[in-house]
Tab-separated table of C-alpha atoms in Angstrom:
chain	number	residue	atom	x	y	z
A	1	MET	CA	0.000	0.000	0.000
A	2	ASP	CA	1.508	3.350	-1.049
A	3	ARG	CA	1.987	5.932	1.682
A	4	SER	CA	3.813	9.242	1.692
A	5	ALA	CA	6.356	10.000	4.405
A	6	ALA	CA	3.901	12.357	6.060
A	7	ASP	CA	1.247	9.640	6.073
A	8	MET	CA	3.669	7.221	7.698
A	9	ILE	CA	4.395	9.728	10.458
A	10	ASP	CA	0.657	10.183	10.984
A	11	VAL	CA	0.179	6.435	11.196
A	12	GLU	CA	2.861	6.283	13.884
A	13	SER	CA	1.409	9.093	15.955
A	14	ARG	CA	-2.356	8.746	15.436
A	15	SER	CA	-4.906	5.941	15.367
A	16	PHE	CA	-8.610	5.539	15.053
A	17	GLY	CA	-10.471	6.271	18.267
A	18	HIS	CA	-7.708	8.701	19.406
A	19	VAL	CA	-8.947	11.569	21.629
A	20	LEU	CA	-7.250	14.961	21.750
A	21	ARG	CA	-5.782	15.506	25.201
A	22	ASP	CA	-6.506	19.129	26.017
A	23	GLY	CA	-7.394	18.583	29.653
A	24	LEU	CA	-7.936	15.446	31.722
A	25	ALA	CA	-11.466	16.258	32.830
A	26	GLY	CA	-12.554	17.233	29.321
A	27	VAL	CA	-11.046	14.095	27.830
A	28	ASN	CA	-12.885	11.867	30.305
A	29	ALA	CA	-16.174	13.521	29.456
A	30	VAL	CA	-15.568	13.156	25.717
A	31	GLN	CA	-14.510	9.530	26.147
A	32	ALA	CA	-17.662	8.778	28.112
A	33	ALA	CA	-19.813	10.434	25.442
A	34	ARG	CA	-18.131	8.469	22.671
A	35	CYS	CA	-18.600	5.163	24.482
A	36	LEU	CA	-22.203	6.044	25.296
A	37	VAL	CA	-22.973	6.709	21.624
A	38	ALA	CA	-21.282	3.430	20.645
A	39	VAL	CA	-23.323	1.388	23.145
A	40	ALA	CA	-26.528	3.246	22.222
A	41	ALA	CA	-25.944	2.469	18.535
A	42	LEU	CA	-25.359	-1.223	19.242
A	43	LEU	CA	-28.447	-1.518	21.439
A	44	LEU	CA	-30.630	0.469	19.039
A	45	VAL	CA	-29.744	-1.923	16.229
A	46	LEU	CA	-29.732	-5.167	18.214
A	47	VAL	CA	-32.655	-4.559	20.574
A	48	THR	CA	-34.560	-2.020	18.424
A	49	LEU	CA	-37.296	0.326	19.633
A	50	ASP	CA	-39.874	-2.455	19.274
A	51	PRO	CA	-38.504	-5.638	20.885
A	52	PHE	CA	-40.556	-8.789	21.451
A	53	PRO	CA	-43.214	-8.269	18.756
A	54	ASP	CA	-46.377	-10.302	19.259
A	55	LEU	CA	-46.493	-12.562	16.201
A	56	ARG	CA	-49.986	-13.738	17.155
A	57	SER	CA	-51.441	-10.304	16.428
A	58	PRO	CA	-52.985	-9.706	12.981
A	59	ASP	CA	-51.367	-6.246	13.040
A	60	VAL	CA	-47.820	-7.591	13.450
A	61	GLY	CA	-46.913	-6.777	9.840
A	62	THR	CA	-48.525	-3.342	9.851
A	63	VAL	CA	-46.109	-0.432	9.595
A	64	VAL	CA	-46.934	2.151	12.247
A	65	GLY	CA	-46.047	5.628	11.002
A	66	GLY	CA	-45.205	7.106	14.387
A	67	ARG	CA	-43.009	4.175	15.353
A	68	MET	CA	-41.121	4.313	12.058
A	69	ALA	CA	-40.698	8.068	12.417
A	70	LEU	CA	-39.131	7.520	15.834
A	71	THR	CA	-36.779	4.943	14.313
A	72	TYR	CA	-35.699	7.390	11.597
A	73	VAL	CA	-35.183	10.194	14.104
A	74	SER	CA	-33.253	7.983	16.551
A	75	PHE	CA	-30.836	6.649	13.953
A	76	GLY	CA	-30.488	10.053	12.303
A	77	LEU	CA	-29.642	11.836	15.553
A	78	LEU	CA	-27.219	9.149	16.700
A	79	ALA	CA	-25.483	9.185	13.314
A	80	ALA	CA	-25.185	12.990	13.419
A	81	VAL	CA	-23.670	12.888	16.925
A	82	ALA	CA	-21.270	10.130	15.864
A	83	VAL	CA	-20.139	12.179	12.850
A	84	LEU	CA	-19.505	15.236	15.039
A	85	LEU	CA	-17.532	13.239	17.620
A	86	ALA	CA	-15.447	11.478	14.971
A	87	ALA	CA	-14.843	14.640	12.930
A	88	ALA	CA	-13.527	16.457	16.016
A	89	THR	CA	-10.626	14.047	16.529
A	90	ASP	CA	-10.429	11.609	13.651
A	91	GLY	CA	-10.442	13.714	10.504
A	92	LEU	CA	-7.566	11.677	9.046
A	93	SER	CA	-9.533	8.461	9.537
A	94	LEU	CA	-12.633	9.919	7.916
A	95	LYS	CA	-10.643	11.162	4.911
A	96	THR	CA	-9.570	7.588	4.140
A	97	LEU	CA	-13.243	6.754	3.531
A	98	VAL	CA	-13.472	9.211	0.643
A	99	THR	CA	-12.303	6.985	-2.217
A	100	PRO	CA	-13.373	6.881	-5.882
A	101	LEU	CA	-14.923	3.446	-5.338
A	102	HIS	CA	-16.990	4.555	-2.348
A	103	LEU	CA	-18.126	7.676	-4.193
A	104	CYS	CA	-19.115	5.592	-7.215
A	105	LEU	CA	-21.294	3.353	-5.035
A	106	VAL	CA	-23.029	6.320	-3.398
A	107	GLY	CA	-23.482	7.977	-6.789
A	108	TRP	CA	-24.955	4.834	-8.316
A	109	LEU	CA	-27.461	4.487	-5.459
A	110	LEU	CA	-28.632	8.037	-6.102
A	111	VAL	CA	-28.977	7.334	-9.831
A	112	ASN	CA	-30.870	4.151	-9.022
A	113	ILE	CA	-33.311	6.047	-6.812
A	114	ALA	CA	-33.913	8.609	-9.548
A	115	PHE	CA	-35.087	5.790	-11.850
A	116	SER	CA	-36.759	3.679	-9.155
A	117	GLU	CA	-40.236	2.270	-9.761
A	118	SER	CA	-41.142	3.698	-6.328
A	119	ARG	CA	-38.889	6.744	-6.017
A	120	GLY	CA	-40.340	7.984	-2.730
A	121	VAL	CA	-40.072	4.567	-1.055
A	122	SER	CA	-36.498	4.068	-2.255
A	123	LEU	CA	-35.396	7.531	-1.124
A	124	GLN	CA	-37.007	7.186	2.293
A	125	ARG	CA	-35.445	3.802	2.899
A	126	LEU	CA	-32.037	4.898	1.659
A	127	VAL	CA	-32.054	7.701	4.247
A	128	LEU	CA	-32.491	5.119	7.015
A	129	ALA	CA	-29.891	2.826	5.465
A	130	ALA	CA	-27.426	5.728	5.255
A	131	SER	CA	-27.907	6.576	8.941
A	132	VAL	CA	-27.482	2.958	10.070
A	133	THR	CA	-24.498	2.359	7.796
A	134	SER	CA	-22.821	5.584	8.936
A	135	LEU	CA	-23.192	4.520	12.561
A	136	ALA	CA	-21.648	1.135	11.801
A	137	VAL	CA	-18.729	2.701	9.905
A	138	LEU	CA	-18.036	5.235	12.665
A	139	LEU	CA	-18.459	2.868	15.601
A	140	PRO	CA	-14.811	1.641	15.533
A	141	LEU	CA	-13.716	5.279	15.825
A	142	LEU	CA	-15.826	6.167	18.855
A	143	PRO	CA	-14.338	4.247	21.825
A	144	PRO	CA	-10.993	5.931	22.613
A	145	THR	CA	-9.045	2.692	23.166
A	146	GLN	CA	-9.277	-0.928	22.157
A	147	ARG	CA	-10.077	-1.827	25.761
A	148	SER	CA	-13.030	0.566	25.842
A	149	PHE	CA	-14.164	-0.795	22.451
A	150	ASN	CA	-14.116	-4.284	23.954
A	151	LEU	CA	-16.169	-3.137	26.938
A	152	CYS	CA	-18.735	-1.424	24.723
A	153	LEU	CA	-19.052	-4.465	22.472
A	154	GLY	CA	-19.153	-6.955	25.338
A	155	GLY	CA	-21.527	-4.866	27.432
A	156	ALA	CA	-24.020	-4.504	24.582
A	157	ALA	CA	-23.771	-8.232	23.802
A	158	LEU	CA	-24.427	-9.195	27.418
A	159	ALA	CA	-27.364	-6.777	27.656
A	160	LEU	CA	-28.950	-8.314	24.562
A	161	LEU	CA	-28.391	-11.871	25.801
A	162	VAL	CA	-29.856	-11.133	29.234
A	163	LEU	CA	-32.883	-9.527	27.595
A	164	CYS	CA	-33.387	-12.502	25.264
A	165	TYR	CA	-33.111	-15.076	28.057
A	166	LEU	CA	-35.448	-13.093	30.299
A	167	GLY	CA	-37.934	-13.070	27.450
A	168	VAL	CA	-37.674	-16.844	26.980
A	169	PHE	CA	-38.207	-17.609	30.670
A	170	LEU	CA	-40.610	-14.824	31.671
A	171	ALA	CA	-42.594	-14.142	28.490
A	172	PRO	CA	-42.165	-17.134	26.147
A	173	GLN	CA	-45.203	-16.146	24.068
A	174	PHE	CA	-43.258	-13.065	22.933
A	175	SER	CA	-39.827	-14.662	22.533
A	176	ILE	CA	-40.524	-18.179	21.205
A	177	HIS	CA	-42.348	-18.978	17.991
A	178	THR	CA	-45.775	-20.508	18.701
A	179	ALA	CA	-48.403	-22.441	16.758
A	180	LEU	CA	-50.622	-19.357	17.080
A	181	ASP	CA	-48.278	-17.157	15.043
A	182	ILE	CA	-50.088	-15.534	12.116
A	183	THR	CA	-47.303	-16.522	9.730
A	184	GLU	CA	-45.119	-19.647	9.852
A	185	PRO	CA	-46.808	-21.468	12.774
A	186	GLN	CA	-44.642	-24.450	11.796
A	187	LEU	CA	-41.738	-22.722	13.592
A	188	ALA	CA	-43.416	-23.314	16.975
A	189	GLY	CA	-40.826	-23.953	19.679
A	190	ASP	CA	-37.943	-22.141	17.992
A	191	TRP	CA	-36.455	-19.381	20.135
A	192	ARG	CA	-36.377	-15.862	18.677
A	193	GLY	CA	-35.630	-13.777	21.786
A	194	SER	CA	-36.361	-10.081	21.393
A	195	PHE	CA	-36.259	-10.406	17.592
A	196	GLY	CA	-39.183	-10.797	15.229
A	197	HIS	CA	-37.956	-14.047	13.676
A	198	LYS	CA	-35.554	-16.878	14.408
A	199	ASN	CA	-33.791	-16.118	11.111
A	200	VAL	CA	-32.696	-12.810	12.607
A	201	ALA	CA	-31.910	-14.193	16.057
A	202	SER	CA	-29.734	-17.069	14.803
A	203	PRO	CA	-27.186	-15.044	12.750
A	204	VAL	CA	-26.954	-12.440	15.518
A	205	MET	CA	-26.206	-15.198	18.038
A	206	THR	CA	-23.530	-16.561	15.706
A	207	ILE	CA	-21.852	-13.151	15.628
A	208	LEU	CA	-22.086	-12.949	19.434
A	209	VAL	CA	-20.296	-16.302	19.661
A	210	TYR	CA	-17.445	-14.784	17.646
A	211	ILE	CA	-17.403	-11.742	19.921
A	212	GLY	CA	-17.196	-14.001	22.973
A	213	ILE	CA	-14.276	-15.932	21.456
A	214	TYR	CA	-12.513	-12.641	20.644
A	215	LEU	CA	-12.940	-11.351	24.206
A	216	CYS	CA	-11.448	-14.603	25.516
A	217	ALA	CA	-8.465	-14.097	23.203
A	218	VAL	CA	-7.762	-10.635	24.637
A	219	GLY	CA	-7.912	-11.794	28.245
A	220	SER	CA	-11.554	-11.303	29.243
A	221	PHE	CA	-11.984	-14.646	30.973
A	222	VAL	CA	-15.382	-13.865	32.511
A	223	MET	CA	-17.265	-11.775	29.965
A	224	GLY	CA	-15.857	-13.632	26.948
A	225	PRO	CA	-16.809	-17.204	27.921
A	226	ALA	CA	-20.185	-16.012	29.247
A	227	ILE	CA	-21.086	-14.368	25.929
A	228	ALA	CA	-19.833	-17.295	23.824
A	229	MET	CA	-21.652	-19.902	25.943
A	230	LEU	CA	-24.958	-18.021	26.272
A	231	ALA	CA	-25.028	-17.114	22.577
A	232	GLY	CA	-24.080	-20.657	21.521
A	233	ILE	CA	-26.872	-22.219	23.593
A	234	PHE	CA	-29.396	-19.698	22.295
A	235	LEU	CA	-28.256	-20.356	18.714
A	236	ILE	CA	-28.993	-24.072	19.100
A	237	PHE	CA	-32.511	-23.399	20.411
A	238	THR	CA	-33.338	-21.001	17.562
A	239	GLY	CA	-33.338	-23.983	15.225
A	240	GLY	CA	-31.446	-21.906	12.669
A	241	LYS	CA	-29.727	-24.650	10.669
A	242	THR	CA	-27.853	-22.356	8.267
A	243	SER	CA	-26.365	-20.188	11.031
A	244	SER	CA	-25.558	-23.199	13.210
A	245	VAL	CA	-23.630	-24.896	10.405
A	246	LEU	CA	-21.910	-21.687	9.320
A	247	CYS	CA	-20.938	-20.756	12.896
A	248	LEU	CA	-18.219	-23.389	13.195
A	249	ALA	CA	-17.440	-23.675	9.478
A	250	ILE	CA	-16.759	-19.948	9.090
A	251	TYR	CA	-14.599	-19.815	12.214
A	252	VAL	CA	-12.474	-22.665	10.827
A	253	LEU	CA	-12.308	-20.898	7.447
A	254	ALA	CA	-11.284	-17.605	9.094
A	255	SER	CA	-8.601	-19.411	11.130
A	256	LEU	CA	-7.230	-20.925	7.932
A	257	VAL	CA	-7.156	-17.492	6.270
A	258	TYR	CA	-5.486	-16.066	9.367
A	259	VAL	CA	-2.499	-18.450	9.148
A	260	THR	CA	-2.190	-18.149	5.345
A	261	ARG	CA	0.334	-15.532	4.255
A	262	SER	CA	-0.287	-15.247	0.513
A	263	LEU	CA	-3.087	-12.858	-0.474
A	264	TRP	CA	-3.931	-14.975	-3.516
A	265	LEU	CA	-4.256	-18.098	-1.368
A	266	LYS	CA	-6.449	-16.106	1.010
A	267	ARG	CA	-8.689	-15.157	-1.930
A	268	ILE	CA	-8.954	-18.766	-3.048
A	269	ILE	CA	-9.852	-19.938	0.465
A	270	CYS	CA	-12.449	-17.193	0.954
A	271	PHE	CA	-14.095	-16.927	-2.437
A	272	VAL	CA	-13.969	-20.328	-4.161
A	273	PRO	CA	-16.358	-22.001	-1.668
A	274	LEU	CA	-18.590	-18.899	-1.823
A	275	ILE	CA	-18.768	-19.071	-5.620
A	276	VAL	CA	-19.526	-22.805	-5.473
A	277	MET	CA	-22.243	-22.170	-2.888
A	278	ASN	CA	-23.936	-19.600	-5.132
A	279	LEU	CA	-23.616	-21.869	-8.174
A	280	LEU	CA	-25.270	-24.741	-6.330
A	281	THR	CA	-28.126	-22.498	-5.200
A	282	VAL	CA	-29.062	-19.696	-7.604
A	283	GLY	CA	-26.908	-21.189	-10.363
A	284	SER	CA	-28.922	-24.404	-10.284
A	285	VAL	CA	-31.941	-22.622	-11.779
A	286	LEU	CA	-29.833	-21.004	-14.511
A	287	SER	CA	-28.006	-24.089	-15.744
A	288	PRO	CA	-29.632	-27.511	-16.321
A	289	ALA	CA	-26.219	-29.105	-15.767
A	290	LEU	CA	-25.812	-27.428	-12.379
A	291	GLY	CA	-29.399	-28.301	-11.545
A	292	ALA	CA	-28.687	-31.967	-12.272
A	293	MET	CA	-25.584	-31.832	-10.058
A	294	THR	CA	-27.469	-30.329	-7.137
A	295	ARG	CA	-30.086	-33.092	-7.318
A	296	LEU	CA	-27.319	-35.635	-6.757
A	297	LEU	CA	-26.227	-33.983	-3.505
A	298	PRO	CA	-27.260	-35.567	-0.170
A	299	LEU	CA	-28.746	-32.244	0.954
A	300	ASP	CA	-31.172	-29.751	-0.581
A	301	PRO	CA	-29.192	-26.673	-1.702
A	302	THR	CA	-32.433	-24.938	-2.699
A	303	PHE	CA	-33.383	-24.772	1.002
A	304	THR	CA	-36.850	-26.276	0.615
A	305	GLY	CA	-37.887	-25.063	-2.788
A	306	ARG	CA	-36.445	-21.557	-2.978
A	307	SER	CA	-35.671	-22.209	-6.641
A	308	ALA	CA	-39.089	-20.756	-7.550
A	309	ILE	CA	-38.170	-17.482	-5.832
A	310	TRP	CA	-34.778	-17.424	-7.568
A	311	GLU	CA	-36.396	-17.983	-10.968
A	312	PHE	CA	-38.818	-15.160	-10.252
A	313	ALA	CA	-35.976	-12.846	-9.156
A	314	LEU	CA	-33.803	-13.749	-12.158
A	315	ALA	CA	-36.699	-12.863	-14.453
A	316	ALA	CA	-36.912	-9.498	-12.694
A	317	VAL	CA	-33.178	-8.953	-13.268
A	318	ALA	CA	-33.644	-9.694	-16.969
A	319	GLU	CA	-36.346	-6.993	-17.156
A	320	LYS	CA	-34.026	-4.225	-15.904
A	321	PRO	CA	-30.468	-5.565	-15.751
A	322	ILE	CA	-28.704	-2.187	-15.683
A	323	ILE	CA	-30.681	0.233	-13.556
A	324	GLY	CA	-32.655	-2.290	-11.502
A	325	HIS	CA	-36.179	-1.877	-10.148
A	326	GLY	CA	-35.241	0.525	-7.361
A	327	TYR	CA	-33.487	0.291	-4.014
A	328	ALA	CA	-35.629	-1.607	-1.437
A	329	ALA	CA	-38.760	-1.122	-3.533
A	330	PHE	CA	-39.251	-4.271	-5.611
A	331	TRP	CA	-40.630	-6.742	-3.068
A	332	ASP	CA	-43.332	-4.517	-1.568
A	333	ASP	CA	-45.955	-5.492	-4.119
A	334	VAL	CA	-45.034	-8.237	-6.576
A	335	SER	CA	-48.310	-10.139	-6.484
A	336	GLU	CA	-49.357	-8.820	-9.918
A	337	ARG	CA	-46.239	-10.049	-11.696
A	338	GLN	CA	-46.416	-13.147	-13.855
A	339	THR	CA	-44.940	-16.376	-12.547
A	340	THR	CA	-44.559	-19.856	-13.913
A	341	GLN	CA	-47.405	-22.228	-13.152
A	342	GLY	CA	-47.007	-23.877	-9.787
A	343	ALA	CA	-44.684	-21.161	-8.472
A	344	GLU	CA	-47.271	-18.484	-7.739
A	345	TRP	CA	-46.257	-18.489	-4.080
A	346	ALA	CA	-42.959	-16.857	-5.066
A	347	THR	CA	-44.827	-13.560	-5.449
A	348	THR	CA	-45.586	-13.599	-1.722
A	349	ALA	CA	-41.880	-13.665	-0.802
A	350	ALA	CA	-40.395	-10.691	1.030
A	351	HIS	CA	-37.017	-11.050	-0.685
A	352	SER	CA	-35.060	-13.406	-2.930
A	353	HIS	CA	-33.247	-15.311	-0.135
A	354	ASN	CA	-29.909	-14.390	-1.698
A	355	SER	CA	-28.279	-11.035	-1.011
A	356	TYR	CA	-26.358	-10.886	-4.276
A	357	LEU	CA	-29.363	-11.758	-6.424
A	358	ASP	CA	-31.495	-9.295	-4.489
A	359	LEU	CA	-29.066	-6.466	-5.201
A	360	ALA	CA	-29.119	-7.324	-8.908
A	361	VAL	CA	-32.927	-7.039	-8.794
A	362	THR	CA	-33.047	-3.737	-6.915
A	363	ILE	CA	-29.931	-1.734	-7.854
A	364	GLY	CA	-28.960	-3.503	-11.068
A	365	LEU	CA	-25.837	-5.391	-12.123
A	366	PRO	CA	-23.563	-2.288	-11.971
A	367	GLY	CA	-24.735	-1.698	-8.403
A	368	LEU	CA	-24.074	-5.337	-7.521
A	369	LEU	CA	-20.575	-5.080	-8.991
A	370	LEU	CA	-19.808	-1.971	-6.905
A	371	VAL	CA	-21.069	-3.659	-3.725
A	372	ILE	CA	-18.860	-6.673	-4.467
A	373	LEU	CA	-15.820	-4.430	-4.984
A	374	VAL	CA	-16.439	-2.472	-1.761
A	375	PHE	CA	-17.785	-5.129	0.605
A	376	VAL	CA	-16.468	-8.422	-0.792
A	377	LEU	CA	-13.047	-7.847	-2.371
A	378	ALA	CA	-11.612	-4.806	-0.539
A	379	PRO	CA	-11.942	-6.103	3.067
A	380	LEU	CA	-9.642	-9.069	2.442
A	381	GLY	CA	-6.946	-6.741	1.108
A	382	ASN	CA	-7.396	-4.592	4.203
A	383	PHE	CA	-6.996	-7.637	6.438
A	384	GLN	CA	-3.792	-8.527	4.597
A	385	SER	CA	-2.431	-5.019	5.246
A	386	ALA	CA	-3.433	-5.077	8.923
A	387	GLN	CA	-1.760	-8.455	9.313
A	388	ALA	CA	1.385	-7.263	7.537
A	389	TYR	CA	1.724	-4.376	10.015
A	390	ASN	CA	0.895	-6.717	12.947
A	391	ARG	CA	-1.983	-4.512	14.103
A	392	SER	CA	-4.384	-5.829	16.744
A	393	SER	CA	-4.338	-9.402	15.502
A	394	ALA	CA	-7.228	-10.704	17.614
A	395	LEU	CA	-9.459	-7.757	16.666
A	396	ALA	CA	-8.548	-8.152	12.992
A	397	LYS	CA	-9.489	-11.831	13.206
A	398	LEU	CA	-12.855	-10.940	14.775
A	399	PHE	CA	-13.614	-8.519	11.946
A	400	LEU	CA	-12.444	-11.086	9.383
A	401	THR	CA	-14.702	-13.780	10.872
A	402	VAL	CA	-17.811	-11.576	11.024
A	403	TRP	CA	-17.152	-10.380	7.452
A	404	LEU	CA	-16.756	-13.944	6.177
A	405	PHE	CA	-19.908	-15.056	7.977
A	406	GLY	CA	-21.825	-12.236	6.289
A	407	LEU	CA	-20.557	-13.219	2.839
A	408	TYR	CA	-21.718	-16.815	3.220
A	409	TYR	CA	-24.918	-16.008	5.065
A	410	GLY	CA	-25.739	-13.672	2.179
A	411	ALA	CA	-25.891	-16.677	-0.165
A	412	THR	CA	-28.967	-17.958	1.711
A	413	GLU	CA	-30.641	-14.809	3.055
A	414	THR	CA	-30.986	-11.145	2.086
A	415	PHE	CA	-29.286	-8.559	4.289
A	416	LEU	CA	-26.811	-6.509	2.212
A	417	LEU	CA	-27.840	-2.805	2.242
A	418	GLU	CA	-30.830	-3.887	4.337
A	419	ARG	CA	-31.549	-0.677	6.262
A	420	GLN	CA	-31.599	-1.353	10.061
A	421	SER	CA	-30.819	-5.080	9.833
A	422	PRO	CA	-28.545	-6.082	12.755
A	423	ILE	CA	-26.651	-8.470	10.459
A	424	TRP	CA	-25.958	-5.644	8.000
A	425	PHE	CA	-24.862	-3.369	10.855
A	426	MET	CA	-22.388	-5.887	12.289
A	427	PHE	CA	-21.148	-6.756	8.785
A	428	VAL	CA	-20.439	-3.091	8.009
A	429	LEU	CA	-18.804	-2.680	11.421
A	430	ALA	CA	-16.424	-5.520	10.521
A	431	VAL	CA	-15.710	-4.104	7.047
A	432	ALA	CA	-15.030	-0.636	8.502
A	433	GLY	CA	-12.893	-2.128	11.256
A	434	LEU	CA	-10.679	-3.854	8.686
A	435	HIS	CA	-10.489	-0.615	6.671
A	436	PHE	CA	-9.209	1.347	9.668
A	437	LEU	CA	-6.885	-1.400	10.970
A	438	ALA	CA	-5.196	-1.488	7.554
A	439	ARG	CA	-4.287	2.180	7.998
A	440	PHE	CA	-4.005	2.855	11.740
A	441	GLN	CA	-2.944	1.209	14.973
A	442	CYS	CA	-5.334	0.844	17.890
A	443	VAL	CA	-4.773	2.953	20.983
A	444	GLY	CA	-4.314	0.744	24.006
A	445	GLN	CA	-3.851	-2.479	22.068
A	446	VAL	CA	-4.579	-5.121	24.655
A	447	GLU	CA	-3.946	-8.563	23.252
A	448	PRO	CA	-0.516	-10.188	23.157
A	449	GLU	CA	0.943	-10.366	19.655
A	450	HIS	CA	2.338	-13.657	18.394
């Protein structure tokens, strides 16, 4: 990575999360404010303003205007405060975010909204997505040291876990799927905690397992094991098969990447299985040969008949391959679109069950390419740079693991650019963390380097 001499001096003397020391009392107050904003952002995303929704109520899917307005205001205000706090002390860090690739992605999203089939819906939802994404990007900058970052992350994780377990034991009708649920009563018995669905709870619990393992690695022998154990148990009871399988598999994959020195070998390890996974799922409906191969497998790669949804989504891509149908607007009302006979139920789907395919539908193939460049390819190069400079190895591995989990989870579910999704938030946090670690050293690095 090219750096000028001045940049190298800055890297030596500054780091992300660094607070200007103009007075001990003032610094403590600023540090407390930064940590408070970080914890508030984590809890707002993970717990939300509407935890424990009653899935037995016919109104569970109704969007309440006042509640959504509060969500927009809360994320908007927190993002504004985070920007002000980061800009005051971390201007150098923020400048590294202004790259031609990042600007191209933002520009394309604006172009996409201008041509969206539901321009107002797309614009409104992009505002929320921008606030949430900004918070996730800035969160690594807010805690003044790595130790305080660990405390913020661990504290928020423990708060969420306690809340979820209290819900299971004290109000199971609001935290466990029941046979009386309006939709998907077949999920009865699966834990969902404070979330609205087990498919949100299970990936979040997987990420919390990784956080617990990371905290153990940096010497937190009480908080770390507690988070890993509680999250692991909860993950099992969610019944989330995809997340449960990926939890261990991705950690092994990340560990293999961690000990591999060559960037090209890292790319092969990370991306070849991901490409194969997408070929065996979405690719199976594009190619008869791939479809025949998937039918020979001992498991169902279509995840119980999602091929009808993928065919429907691929047809939508073919309609508008360049500009797409509009950010976050396509799946609101697709019941009038034509489908193949026997696959009419695909028009009732809320998304395509594949993040990459969904982006092709909504923001077009150029938008998908930009997202891949920014969120799929660039983070691995950033990890390689962070590793080369021996910066916060345990933290870099945590970010790598969460990022990898997101890539593979995205082949089965839709979360990329998904507004206030907790999986999207934690994924962006990991991507941003790798971006900053590639360029700066943590203040108060706490783990022993090997």
